[in-house]
Coordinates of C-alpha atoms in Angstrom, one line a residue:
Chain A
M1 CA -138.4 45.3 -240.4
G2 CA -139.9 47.7 -237.9
C3 CA -142.2 49.4 -240.4
E4 CA -143.5 46.2 -241.8
L5 CA -144.3 44.9 -238.3
R6 CA -145.9 48.1 -237.0
N7 CA -148.8 48.0 -239.4
R8 CA -150.0 44.5 -238.5
V9 CA -152.7 44.0 -236.0
E10 CA -153.7 40.6 -234.5
A11 CA -152.0 38.7 -237.3
V12 CA -153.2 35.1 -237.6
E13 CA -150.2 33.6 -239.3
P14 CA -147.1 32.9 -237.3
Y15 CA -144.1 35.2 -237.5
R16 CA -140.9 33.3 -238.4
I17 CA -137.4 34.3 -237.4
D18 CA -134.2 32.7 -238.6
A19 CA -132.0 33.1 -235.5
Q20 CA -128.9 31.8 -237.2
G21 CA -125.9 33.8 -236.0
M22 CA -128.1 36.4 -234.3
H23 CA -127.1 37.9 -231.1
H24 CA -129.6 37.5 -228.2
R25 CA -130.3 41.2 -228.0
Q26 CA -131.3 41.4 -231.7
L27 CA -133.3 38.2 -231.4
N28 CA -135.3 39.3 -228.4
E29 CA -135.9 42.8 -229.9
T30 CA -137.3 41.1 -233.0
I31 CA -139.6 38.9 -230.9
R32 CA -140.9 41.9 -229.0
A33 CA -141.4 43.9 -232.1
A34 CA -143.4 41.1 -233.6
L35 CA -145.6 40.9 -230.5
S36 CA -146.1 44.7 -230.5
A37 CA -147.2 44.4 -234.1
G38 CA -149.9 42.0 -233.1
Y39 CA -148.3 38.6 -233.9
R40 CA -149.3 36.0 -231.3
E41 CA -147.4 33.0 -232.7
I42 CA -143.7 33.2 -233.3
I43 CA -141.5 30.5 -234.6
L44 CA -137.7 30.7 -234.1
D45 CA -135.5 28.6 -236.3
N46 CA -131.8 27.7 -235.9
V47 CA -131.7 28.9 -232.3
N48 CA -128.3 28.0 -230.7
G49 CA -127.4 29.4 -227.4
Q50 CA -129.2 32.8 -227.5
R51 CA -130.1 33.8 -224.0
Y52 CA -133.1 35.3 -222.3
I53 CA -135.7 34.3 -224.9
G54 CA -139.1 35.3 -223.7
A55 CA -137.6 37.4 -220.9
G56 CA -140.3 39.4 -219.0
I57 CA -142.8 39.1 -221.8
S58 CA -146.4 39.6 -220.5
T59 CA -148.2 39.4 -223.8
P60 CA -150.1 36.2 -224.4
A61 CA -148.2 34.4 -227.1
Y62 CA -147.0 31.0 -228.4
I63 CA -143.3 30.8 -229.1
E64 CA -141.9 27.8 -230.8
I65 CA -138.2 27.2 -230.7
N66 CA -136.3 25.0 -233.1
G67 CA -132.8 24.4 -231.7
V68 CA -131.2 24.9 -228.3
P69 CA -132.1 28.1 -226.6
G70 CA -129.5 29.7 -224.3
N71 CA -129.5 30.2 -220.6
D72 CA -132.4 32.0 -218.7
L73 CA -135.1 31.0 -221.2
A74 CA -138.4 32.5 -220.0
V75 CA -136.7 34.4 -217.2
F76 CA -139.4 36.7 -215.5
M77 CA -141.8 35.5 -218.1
N78 CA -145.4 36.4 -217.4
G79 CA -147.9 34.5 -219.6
P80 CA -146.6 33.1 -222.9
T81 CA -146.2 29.5 -223.8
I82 CA -142.8 28.4 -225.1
R83 CA -142.2 25.1 -226.8
V84 CA -138.7 23.9 -227.3
H85 CA -138.1 21.3 -230.0
G86 CA -134.6 20.4 -228.7
N87 CA -132.7 20.5 -225.5
G88 CA -132.6 23.4 -223.1
Q89 CA -129.6 24.9 -221.1
D90 CA -129.4 26.3 -217.6
G91 CA -131.8 28.5 -215.7
I92 CA -135.0 27.9 -217.6
A93 CA -138.0 29.6 -216.0
N94 CA -135.8 31.7 -213.6
T95 CA -138.2 33.8 -211.5
M96 CA -141.0 33.1 -213.9
N97 CA -144.3 34.4 -212.9
S98 CA -146.8 32.7 -215.2
G99 CA -147.0 30.9 -218.6
T100 CA -145.8 27.5 -219.7
V101 CA -142.5 26.2 -221.0
I102 CA -142.3 22.7 -222.6
V103 CA -138.9 21.2 -223.5
D104 CA -138.9 18.2 -225.7
G105 CA -135.3 17.2 -224.9
S106 CA -133.2 17.4 -221.8
A107 CA -132.2 20.6 -219.9
G108 CA -129.5 21.9 -217.6
D109 CA -129.0 23.2 -214.1
V110 CA -131.0 25.5 -211.8
L111 CA -134.3 25.2 -213.7
G112 CA -137.1 27.0 -212.1
Y113 CA -134.8 29.1 -209.9
G114 CA -137.1 31.2 -207.6
M115 CA -140.0 30.4 -209.9
R116 CA -143.2 32.0 -208.5
G117 CA -145.8 30.7 -210.9
G118 CA -146.4 29.0 -214.3
R119 CA -145.4 25.6 -215.5
L120 CA -142.3 24.0 -216.8
F121 CA -142.3 20.5 -218.4
V122 CA -139.1 18.8 -219.5
R123 CA -139.3 15.4 -221.3
G124 CA -135.8 14.3 -220.6
D125 CA -133.1 14.5 -217.8
V126 CA -132.3 17.7 -216.0
G127 CA -129.2 18.9 -214.2
Y128 CA -128.4 20.1 -210.7
R129 CA -130.4 22.3 -208.3
V130 CA -133.6 22.0 -210.3
G131 CA -136.5 23.8 -208.5
I132 CA -134.2 25.6 -206.2
H133 CA -136.2 28.1 -204.1
M134 CA -139.4 27.7 -205.9
K135 CA -142.1 29.6 -204.0
E136 CA -145.9 30.0 -203.9
Y137 CA -148.4 32.5 -202.7
R138 CA -152.1 31.7 -202.6
E139 CA -153.2 30.8 -206.2
Q140 CA -149.7 31.4 -207.6
V141 CA -148.3 27.9 -207.4
P142 CA -145.4 27.0 -209.8
V143 CA -145.3 23.5 -211.3
L144 CA -142.1 21.8 -212.6
V145 CA -142.3 18.3 -214.1
V146 CA -139.2 16.3 -215.0
G147 CA -139.7 13.3 -217.3
G148 CA -136.2 11.9 -216.8
R149 CA -133.9 12.0 -213.8
A150 CA -132.6 15.0 -211.9
G151 CA -129.2 15.8 -210.6
A152 CA -128.2 16.6 -207.1
F153 CA -129.8 19.3 -204.9
C154 CA -133.2 18.8 -206.6
G155 CA -135.7 21.0 -204.8
E156 CA -133.1 22.7 -202.7
Y157 CA -134.5 25.4 -200.4
M158 CA -137.9 24.8 -202.0
A159 CA -140.4 27.2 -200.4
G160 CA -143.5 26.3 -202.4
G161 CA -144.8 24.9 -205.6
V162 CA -145.0 21.4 -207.0
L163 CA -142.0 19.5 -208.3
V164 CA -142.4 16.1 -210.0
V165 CA -139.6 13.7 -211.1
L166 CA -140.6 10.7 -213.2
G167 CA -137.3 9.1 -213.9
L168 CA -138.3 7.7 -217.3
D169 CA -135.8 6.0 -219.6
R170 CA -133.3 5.4 -216.9
L171 CA -130.5 2.9 -217.4
P172 CA -130.3 0.1 -214.9
G173 CA -128.8 1.3 -211.7
Q174 CA -129.3 5.0 -212.3
P175 CA -131.0 6.7 -209.4
L176 CA -134.1 8.9 -209.8
T177 CA -132.2 11.9 -208.5
G178 CA -128.8 12.8 -207.2
D179 CA -127.7 13.4 -203.7
Y180 CA -129.1 16.1 -201.3
L181 CA -132.6 15.8 -202.6
A182 CA -134.8 18.6 -201.2
T183 CA -132.1 19.8 -198.8
G184 CA -133.4 22.9 -197.0
M185 CA -136.9 22.4 -198.3
H186 CA -139.5 24.2 -196.2
G187 CA -142.6 24.5 -198.4
G188 CA -144.4 22.9 -201.4
V189 CA -144.4 19.3 -202.4
I190 CA -142.3 16.9 -204.4
Y191 CA -143.7 13.8 -206.1
L192 CA -141.3 11.0 -207.2
R193 CA -142.2 8.1 -209.4
G194 CA -140.8 5.3 -207.2
R195 CA -138.6 5.9 -204.2
V196 CA -135.1 7.1 -203.5
A197 CA -132.6 5.7 -201.1
E198 CA -132.8 7.4 -197.7
H199 CA -129.2 8.6 -197.8
L200 CA -129.9 10.8 -200.8
L201 CA -132.6 12.7 -198.9
G202 CA -132.1 16.1 -197.3
K203 CA -132.5 16.3 -193.5
E204 CA -135.5 18.6 -193.8
V205 CA -137.9 16.3 -195.6
Q206 CA -139.6 12.9 -195.1
M207 CA -141.2 10.5 -197.6
F208 CA -145.0 10.0 -197.4
D209 CA -147.6 8.0 -199.3
L210 CA -150.0 9.9 -201.6
N211 CA -153.5 10.7 -200.5
D212 CA -156.5 11.3 -202.7
Q213 CA -155.8 15.0 -203.0
D214 CA -152.3 14.3 -204.1
W215 CA -153.5 11.9 -206.7
K216 CA -155.9 14.5 -208.0
L217 CA -153.1 17.0 -208.4
L218 CA -150.5 14.5 -209.7
G219 CA -153.0 12.8 -212.1
G220 CA -153.7 16.1 -213.8
L221 CA -150.0 16.8 -214.2
L222 CA -149.4 13.3 -215.6
D223 CA -152.2 13.8 -218.1
E224 CA -150.7 17.1 -219.2
F225 CA -147.2 15.6 -219.4
G226 CA -148.7 12.7 -221.5
N227 CA -150.4 15.2 -223.9
Y228 CA -147.3 17.2 -224.5
F229 CA -144.9 14.4 -225.1
G230 CA -147.1 11.5 -226.4
V231 CA -146.5 9.4 -223.3
D232 CA -149.3 7.2 -222.0
A233 CA -150.4 8.9 -218.8
A234 CA -152.6 5.9 -217.8
E235 CA -149.5 3.7 -217.7
L236 CA -147.7 6.3 -215.6
K237 CA -150.5 6.4 -213.1
K238 CA -150.2 2.6 -212.4
D239 CA -146.8 3.2 -210.8
Q240 CA -145.9 3.8 -207.2
Y241 CA -145.3 7.4 -206.2
T242 CA -143.7 8.9 -203.2
K243 CA -144.4 12.3 -201.7
L244 CA -141.7 14.5 -200.1
L245 CA -142.8 17.1 -197.6
P246 CA -140.8 19.3 -195.3
V247 CA -140.9 18.5 -191.7
S248 CA -140.5 22.1 -190.7
H249 CA -141.6 25.3 -192.3
R250 CA -138.6 27.1 -190.8
P251 CA -135.7 24.7 -190.8
Y252 CA -133.2 27.4 -190.1
G253 CA -135.4 29.4 -187.7
R254 CA -133.2 28.8 -184.7
L255 CA -129.8 28.7 -186.6
Y256 CA -128.7 32.2 -185.4
V257 CA -130.8 32.5 -182.3
S258 CA -128.8 31.0 -179.5
Chain B
M1 CA -115.2 52.4 -226.7
L2 CA -115.5 49.4 -224.4
L3 CA -116.8 50.4 -221.0
R4 CA -114.7 49.1 -218.2
E5 CA -116.0 46.5 -215.9
G6 CA -117.9 48.3 -213.1
E7 CA -119.2 51.0 -215.5
V8 CA -121.3 48.4 -217.1
R9 CA -123.1 45.3 -215.6
I10 CA -121.7 42.2 -217.2
P11 CA -123.6 39.2 -216.2
S12 CA -121.3 36.3 -216.9
G13 CA -119.1 33.5 -215.8
C14 CA -116.1 32.1 -217.6
A15 CA -116.5 29.9 -220.6
V16 CA -114.5 26.7 -221.5
S17 CA -114.6 24.6 -224.6
A18 CA -112.5 21.7 -226.0
I19 CA -112.3 19.5 -229.1
L20 CA -110.4 16.3 -229.4
N21 CA -110.1 14.1 -232.4
V22 CA -109.5 10.7 -230.9
K23 CA -107.8 9.4 -234.1
G24 CA -105.3 12.3 -234.0
R25 CA -106.6 13.9 -237.1
C26 CA -105.8 17.6 -237.1
I27 CA -108.1 20.5 -237.7
N28 CA -107.3 24.2 -237.7
G29 CA -108.2 26.7 -235.0
E30 CA -111.4 28.0 -236.5
A31 CA -113.8 25.4 -235.0
I32 CA -112.7 26.0 -231.4
T33 CA -112.8 29.7 -232.0
Q34 CA -116.4 29.5 -233.1
S35 CA -117.3 27.3 -230.2
I36 CA -115.9 29.7 -227.6
A37 CA -117.2 32.8 -229.4
C38 CA -120.7 31.2 -229.1
M39 CA -120.4 31.8 -225.4
R40 CA -119.2 35.4 -225.6
E41 CA -121.8 36.4 -223.0
R42 CA -119.8 34.5 -220.4
S43 CA -116.6 36.5 -220.9
N44 CA -115.9 40.2 -220.4
G45 CA -112.9 40.8 -222.6
L46 CA -110.4 40.5 -219.8
G47 CA -108.9 37.2 -220.9
G48 CA -109.0 34.6 -223.6
G49 CA -106.8 31.8 -224.7
F50 CA -106.3 28.5 -226.4
A51 CA -104.2 25.4 -226.1
A52 CA -103.4 23.5 -229.3
Y53 CA -101.8 20.1 -229.6
G54 CA -100.1 18.6 -232.7
I55 CA -99.3 22.0 -234.1
Y56 CA -95.5 21.6 -234.4
P57 CA -94.9 18.3 -236.2
E58 CA -91.6 19.6 -237.6
F59 CA -90.4 20.1 -234.0
K60 CA -92.4 17.4 -232.3
D61 CA -89.5 16.2 -230.1
H62 CA -88.6 19.7 -229.0
Y63 CA -89.9 21.5 -226.0
A64 CA -91.9 24.4 -227.4
F65 CA -91.6 27.3 -224.9
H66 CA -94.2 30.0 -225.5
L67 CA -93.2 33.2 -223.6
L68 CA -95.0 36.4 -222.9
C69 CA -92.5 39.2 -222.3
E70 CA -93.4 42.6 -221.1
T71 CA -89.8 43.9 -221.3
E72 CA -87.0 43.1 -223.6
Q73 CA -84.7 42.6 -220.7
G74 CA -87.0 40.0 -219.3
R75 CA -87.0 38.1 -222.6
L76 CA -83.2 38.2 -222.8
D77 CA -82.9 36.9 -219.2
A78 CA -85.4 34.2 -219.9
E79 CA -83.5 33.2 -223.1
E80 CA -80.3 33.0 -221.2
L81 CA -81.9 30.7 -218.6
L82 CA -83.2 28.5 -221.4
R83 CA -79.7 28.5 -223.1
Q84 CA -78.1 27.3 -219.9
N85 CA -80.2 24.2 -219.9
F86 CA -81.3 23.7 -223.5
L87 CA -80.0 23.8 -227.1
I88 CA -82.3 26.2 -228.8
D89 CA -82.9 25.1 -232.4
R90 CA -85.2 27.9 -233.3
S91 CA -86.3 31.1 -231.7
E92 CA -88.8 33.5 -233.2
P93 CA -91.6 35.8 -232.4
I94 CA -95.0 34.0 -232.5
P95 CA -96.7 35.3 -235.6
T96 CA -99.5 37.8 -234.8
R97 CA -101.7 40.4 -236.5
K98 CA -103.0 43.7 -235.3
V99 CA -106.5 43.3 -233.9
I100 CA -108.9 45.9 -232.6
G101 CA -109.6 45.0 -229.0
I102 CA -106.1 43.6 -228.3
E103 CA -104.2 46.4 -226.7
N104 CA -100.6 46.7 -225.6
P105 CA -99.7 43.1 -226.1
P106 CA -96.4 41.9 -224.7
A107 CA -93.8 40.4 -227.0
V108 CA -94.9 36.9 -227.7
W109 CA -92.0 34.6 -228.5
R110 CA -91.4 30.9 -228.9
Y111 CA -88.3 28.7 -228.6
F112 CA -87.9 25.2 -229.8
A113 CA -85.4 23.5 -227.5
R114 CA -83.7 20.2 -226.6
V115 CA -82.3 19.5 -223.2
R116 CA -78.5 19.9 -223.3
P117 CA -76.9 16.5 -223.2
E118 CA -74.9 17.3 -220.1
K119 CA -78.1 18.4 -218.3
A120 CA -80.0 15.2 -219.2
V121 CA -79.7 13.8 -215.7
G122 CA -79.9 10.0 -215.8
C123 CA -81.9 10.4 -219.0
S124 CA -85.1 9.7 -217.2
S125 CA -88.2 11.4 -218.5
T126 CA -89.1 12.4 -214.9
A127 CA -85.8 14.1 -214.4
E128 CA -86.1 15.9 -217.8
G129 CA -89.6 17.0 -216.9
N130 CA -88.3 18.3 -213.5
L131 CA -85.7 20.3 -215.3
V132 CA -88.2 21.9 -217.6
T133 CA -90.4 22.6 -214.6
S134 CA -87.6 24.2 -212.6
V135 CA -86.6 26.5 -215.6
V136 CA -90.2 27.5 -216.1
M137 CA -90.5 28.4 -212.4
K138 CA -87.3 30.4 -212.5
I139 CA -88.3 32.4 -215.5
N140 CA -91.7 33.2 -214.0
K141 CA -90.1 34.2 -210.7
H142 CA -86.9 35.9 -211.7
C143 CA -87.1 37.3 -215.2
D144 CA -88.5 40.8 -215.4
R145 CA -92.1 40.4 -216.3
A146 CA -91.4 37.4 -218.6
Y147 CA -93.8 34.5 -218.2
V148 CA -94.0 31.0 -219.7
A149 CA -97.4 30.4 -221.3
S150 CA -96.5 26.8 -222.2
S151 CA -93.6 24.4 -222.2
G152 CA -94.7 21.1 -223.7
K153 CA -93.9 19.2 -226.9
N154 CA -95.7 19.7 -230.1
M155 CA -98.2 22.0 -228.4
G156 CA -98.6 25.6 -227.4
V157 CA -100.7 28.0 -225.4
F158 CA -101.9 31.2 -227.1
K159 CA -103.5 33.6 -224.6
G160 CA -103.9 37.2 -223.6
V161 CA -106.2 40.0 -222.5
G162 CA -109.2 40.3 -224.8
F163 CA -112.2 38.3 -225.9
P164 CA -111.2 34.8 -227.0
E165 CA -112.2 35.3 -230.7
D166 CA -110.0 38.4 -230.8
I167 CA -107.1 36.5 -229.2
A168 CA -107.6 33.8 -231.9
A169 CA -107.4 36.4 -234.6
F170 CA -104.4 38.0 -232.9
Y171 CA -102.4 34.7 -232.9
R172 CA -103.7 33.7 -236.4
L173 CA -104.9 30.4 -235.0
E174 CA -106.6 29.5 -238.3
E175 CA -103.0 28.8 -239.6
Y176 CA -102.4 26.0 -237.0
E177 CA -103.5 22.4 -237.3
G178 CA -104.1 20.5 -234.1
Y179 CA -105.8 17.3 -233.0
L180 CA -106.7 18.7 -229.6
W181 CA -107.8 22.3 -228.9
T182 CA -109.1 23.9 -225.7
A183 CA -110.3 27.4 -225.2
H184 CA -111.2 29.8 -222.5
G185 CA -113.2 33.1 -222.3
R186 CA -112.4 34.8 -219.1
F187 CA -114.4 36.8 -216.6
P188 CA -111.9 37.4 -213.8
T189 CA -113.4 37.8 -210.4
N190 CA -110.8 37.6 -207.7
T191 CA -107.6 38.2 -209.6
P192 CA -106.4 40.7 -212.2
G193 CA -107.0 40.2 -215.9
W194 CA -103.5 40.1 -217.3
W195 CA -101.7 38.3 -220.0
G196 CA -99.8 35.8 -217.8
G197 CA -102.9 35.0 -215.8
A198 CA -105.1 34.3 -218.8
H199 CA -106.1 30.7 -219.4
P200 CA -105.0 28.1 -220.4
L201 CA -102.4 27.7 -217.7
G202 CA -99.7 25.5 -219.0
L203 CA -96.7 23.4 -217.8
L204 CA -95.0 20.7 -219.8
D205 CA -97.8 19.0 -221.8
W206 CA -100.5 20.1 -219.4
S207 CA -102.9 22.9 -220.0
V208 CA -105.9 23.8 -217.9
V209 CA -108.9 26.0 -218.7
H210 CA -111.2 26.7 -215.7
N211 CA -114.5 28.2 -215.0
G212 CA -115.0 29.0 -211.3
E213 CA -112.7 29.7 -208.4
I214 CA -110.4 27.6 -206.3
S215 CA -111.2 28.6 -202.7
S216 CA -108.5 26.3 -201.5
Y217 CA -105.8 28.1 -203.5
G218 CA -103.8 29.0 -200.4
A219 CA -103.7 25.5 -199.0
N220 CA -102.9 24.0 -202.5
K221 CA -100.2 26.6 -203.1
R222 CA -98.4 25.9 -199.8
Y223 CA -98.6 22.2 -200.6
L224 CA -97.2 22.6 -204.1
E225 CA -94.4 24.9 -202.8
M226 CA -93.1 21.9 -200.8
F227 CA -92.5 20.2 -204.1
R228 CA -90.6 23.3 -205.6
Y229 CA -93.4 24.7 -207.6
R230 CA -93.5 28.5 -207.6
L231 CA -96.8 30.1 -208.1
E232 CA -96.3 33.4 -209.8
L233 CA -99.2 33.9 -212.1
Q234 CA -101.7 35.4 -209.7
T235 CA -104.5 33.1 -210.7
D236 CA -106.0 30.2 -208.8
T237 CA -106.1 27.9 -211.8
E238 CA -102.3 27.7 -211.7
V239 CA -102.6 25.2 -208.9
V240 CA -104.6 22.8 -211.0
A241 CA -102.0 22.6 -213.7
Y242 CA -99.2 21.9 -211.2
L243 CA -101.3 19.4 -209.2
F244 CA -101.8 17.3 -212.3
D245 CA -98.1 17.5 -212.9
L246 CA -97.2 16.5 -209.4
L247 CA -99.8 13.7 -208.9
H248 CA -99.7 12.1 -212.4
R249 CA -96.2 12.8 -213.8
R250 CA -94.2 12.7 -210.6
H251 CA -96.3 10.5 -208.2
D252 CA -97.6 8.2 -211.0
L253 CA -101.3 8.3 -209.9
P254 CA -103.6 7.3 -212.7
L255 CA -105.6 10.2 -214.1
E256 CA -108.8 8.8 -212.7
L257 CA -107.3 8.9 -209.2
V258 CA -105.8 12.4 -209.7
C259 CA -109.4 13.5 -210.3
R260 CA -110.6 11.7 -207.2
V261 CA -107.9 13.5 -205.2
L262 CA -108.9 16.9 -206.6
A263 CA -112.6 16.4 -206.3
A264 CA -112.6 13.8 -203.5
P265 CA -115.7 11.9 -202.6
F266 CA -117.3 13.2 -199.4
W267 CA -116.5 11.2 -196.2
K268 CA -120.1 10.1 -195.9
D269 CA -119.9 8.6 -199.4
I270 CA -116.5 6.9 -198.7
D271 CA -118.1 5.4 -195.6
R272 CA -120.7 3.7 -197.9
M273 CA -118.1 2.2 -200.3
P274 CA -117.3 -1.5 -200.3
E275 CA -114.1 -2.4 -198.5
P276 CA -111.1 -2.3 -200.8
Q277 CA -112.5 0.9 -202.4
R278 CA -113.2 2.5 -199.0
R279 CA -109.6 2.0 -197.9
L280 CA -108.2 3.4 -201.2
Y281 CA -110.3 6.5 -201.0
T282 CA -109.6 7.0 -197.3
A283 CA -105.9 6.7 -198.0
L284 CA -106.1 9.2 -200.9
R285 CA -107.9 11.8 -198.8
Q286 CA -105.4 11.2 -195.9
V287 CA -102.3 11.5 -198.1
Y288 CA -103.5 14.2 -200.5
G289 CA -105.8 16.2 -198.3
S290 CA -103.8 19.4 -199.2
A291 CA -104.4 18.7 -202.9
L292 CA -108.2 18.8 -202.5
L293 CA -109.7 21.6 -204.7
N294 CA -112.5 23.4 -202.9
G295 CA -114.9 25.9 -204.4
P296 CA -116.8 26.0 -207.6
F297 CA -115.1 24.7 -210.7
S298 CA -115.5 23.1 -214.1
I299 CA -112.1 22.4 -215.6
I300 CA -110.8 20.9 -218.8
V301 CA -107.3 19.6 -218.7
A302 CA -105.5 18.7 -221.9
H303 CA -102.3 16.8 -222.3
G304 CA -100.6 15.3 -225.3
K305 CA -102.6 12.1 -225.2
G306 CA -106.0 13.3 -224.3
L307 CA -108.5 15.3 -222.4
I308 CA -110.0 15.4 -218.9
G309 CA -113.2 17.1 -217.8
L310 CA -114.0 17.6 -214.1
N311 CA -116.5 19.4 -212.0
D312 CA -116.4 20.3 -208.3
R313 CA -118.2 17.7 -206.2
I314 CA -121.5 19.6 -205.9
K315 CA -121.3 20.9 -209.5
L316 CA -121.4 24.7 -209.0
R317 CA -120.3 25.2 -212.6
P318 CA -121.7 23.8 -215.9
L319 CA -120.0 21.2 -218.1
V320 CA -121.4 19.4 -221.1
Y321 CA -119.9 16.5 -223.0
A322 CA -120.7 15.6 -226.6
R323 CA -119.4 13.2 -229.2
K324 CA -119.6 13.4 -233.0
G325 CA -117.9 10.8 -235.0
D326 CA -114.2 10.8 -234.0
F327 CA -114.6 14.1 -232.2
V328 CA -115.1 14.5 -228.4
L329 CA -116.3 17.9 -227.3
M330 CA -116.6 19.5 -223.9
G331 CA -117.8 22.9 -222.9
S332 CA -119.7 25.2 -220.6
E333 CA -122.8 25.1 -222.8
E334 CA -124.4 22.6 -225.2
S335 CA -124.9 25.3 -227.8
A336 CA -121.1 25.9 -228.0
L337 CA -120.6 22.3 -228.8
R338 CA -123.4 22.2 -231.4
R339 CA -121.8 25.4 -232.9
I340 CA -118.9 23.2 -234.2
F341 CA -120.4 20.2 -235.8
G342 CA -124.2 20.6 -235.5
E343 CA -126.3 17.7 -234.1
P344 CA -124.0 15.5 -231.9
D345 CA -124.2 11.7 -231.8
E346 CA -124.3 11.9 -228.0
V347 CA -124.6 14.8 -225.6
R348 CA -124.9 14.8 -221.8
A349 CA -124.2 16.8 -218.8
V350 CA -121.1 15.9 -216.7
W351 CA -122.0 15.3 -213.1
G352 CA -120.3 16.7 -210.0
G353 CA -117.0 15.1 -209.2
E354 CA -117.3 12.7 -212.2
P355 CA -114.1 12.6 -214.2
V356 CA -114.5 12.4 -217.9
I357 CA -111.3 11.0 -219.3
V358 CA -110.8 10.7 -223.0
E359 CA -107.7 9.4 -224.6
L360 CA -106.4 9.2 -228.1
E361 CA -107.0 5.9 -229.7
G362 CA -103.7 4.0 -229.7
G363 CA -102.4 6.3 -227.0
S364 CA -100.8 9.0 -229.1
A365 CA -101.3 11.1 -232.2
Q366 CA -98.3 9.8 -234.1

């Protein structure tokens, strides 16, 4: 396979990999070899549980995944776009630097862990600790948009970035998020479609109404969400939204002082 | 040669998986093996195991004792203890095959036994269960390096040191047919990886596979010792098996409430409950405070009539539920469940502290 790939430069057609039964190491080596050979569009079929897809890749590329990719999808990723036609597992966009991940289905826990840039869009529900310790620096502002509901500890220790929870397709009585929402948050912003009960909220944040600047930012993200998943963004914009902001930038600043 | 842990970085956490056919239809051990093998990255070769239910129809009313014996003397002593209390209708080595990656296995032996009529105290099932429990505890404590892997009816635990798929090959699990299978791939953190400490942990019909660690092990152990359980297997999961036995079989708590004891709601949430419920949960926490499991866990508990999935209250470990036709699946990763039957009819994450209790239709496999 290596020889065949090495001779191609800036190929226009996509490179297709059947991942059935493939170990993650072999799969990721094949992806990297295809990128080195000049392919910029890669389609992975029959993916089921292979970890670290897209890990640390800095080459501009479009990777389409058919199946359920394993944990740490797009970990340390720096630039590519990944589209998952299926559900995701845990740890998507872990410490991701830039690029875009779009998941058509639902996804698991600790999405966007320590994410430093780039965008993650999930159409369905997500698990626990989503957006934990996202951070930002100047123009590097990570964005994480959840179409469904989020489990507990959403936005835990969040230090920067933008986290959106839309709560679409909920059954009656299902809350938008689980308990301990934004516990320990000290930077960035969370937008919720609707409100959550006060008792679910971490001690370090408060709910606010959106201002014009918020609407500009959120409106753009809703448009993008709508484009990816065929959802009418104009309808979403008619709804009430709540903004969560930290009340302190250093909630634990005095914890070990006295 | 496999590098030892420490010489190589192994990023992992344990893996659990389970398959139940709610109509009691039996399948062989290949499906569960494929499922757990799909999560090989989560194990490090220091433990793997399976529990299988419905596998001994010809001995379905016998207690099937699976023993791991590191010395012949230990096995003979254990056999003697069994004979004092049971009539042994068959005793044999568990069939195995040589497998690369499974080194220095102990003698694995099984006994199909009935309680001696003169020992059947009052004929109550509780008394009989207590007798089995006490014999298991005695073997584990007193017989030289002989340990009971399982002691239920029409079920067995097959476990050891190795990757789970190698353990499955070692025990020839493709030759067994069961309606309920659980599996574990181990990455031991706080306790040694050894045959007796591998998962599932079994007692009577109970078997437990666990990803995580029980930080409250010491408190739970002391509590269980007051009820004559002896914890000899050097692994925290042992307390989970015995707590289910104590709370459900001996104290008659419904499984739902057992789960609410082990992963109790927080006091702040109890305070928000409506009145009768608030009093119930307050009482449970007061009476069974020492049975609370603290620390990160996702566990799958199997028993003859069904399956229970449970996470710690703040869900520090993953657990996914899926359904496909008559099959209910649970496991650490969705991909491991899809590995078995492809696209499920339903798939969802289990939330922290939420018990998922699935029972056989009609209550039993027969």
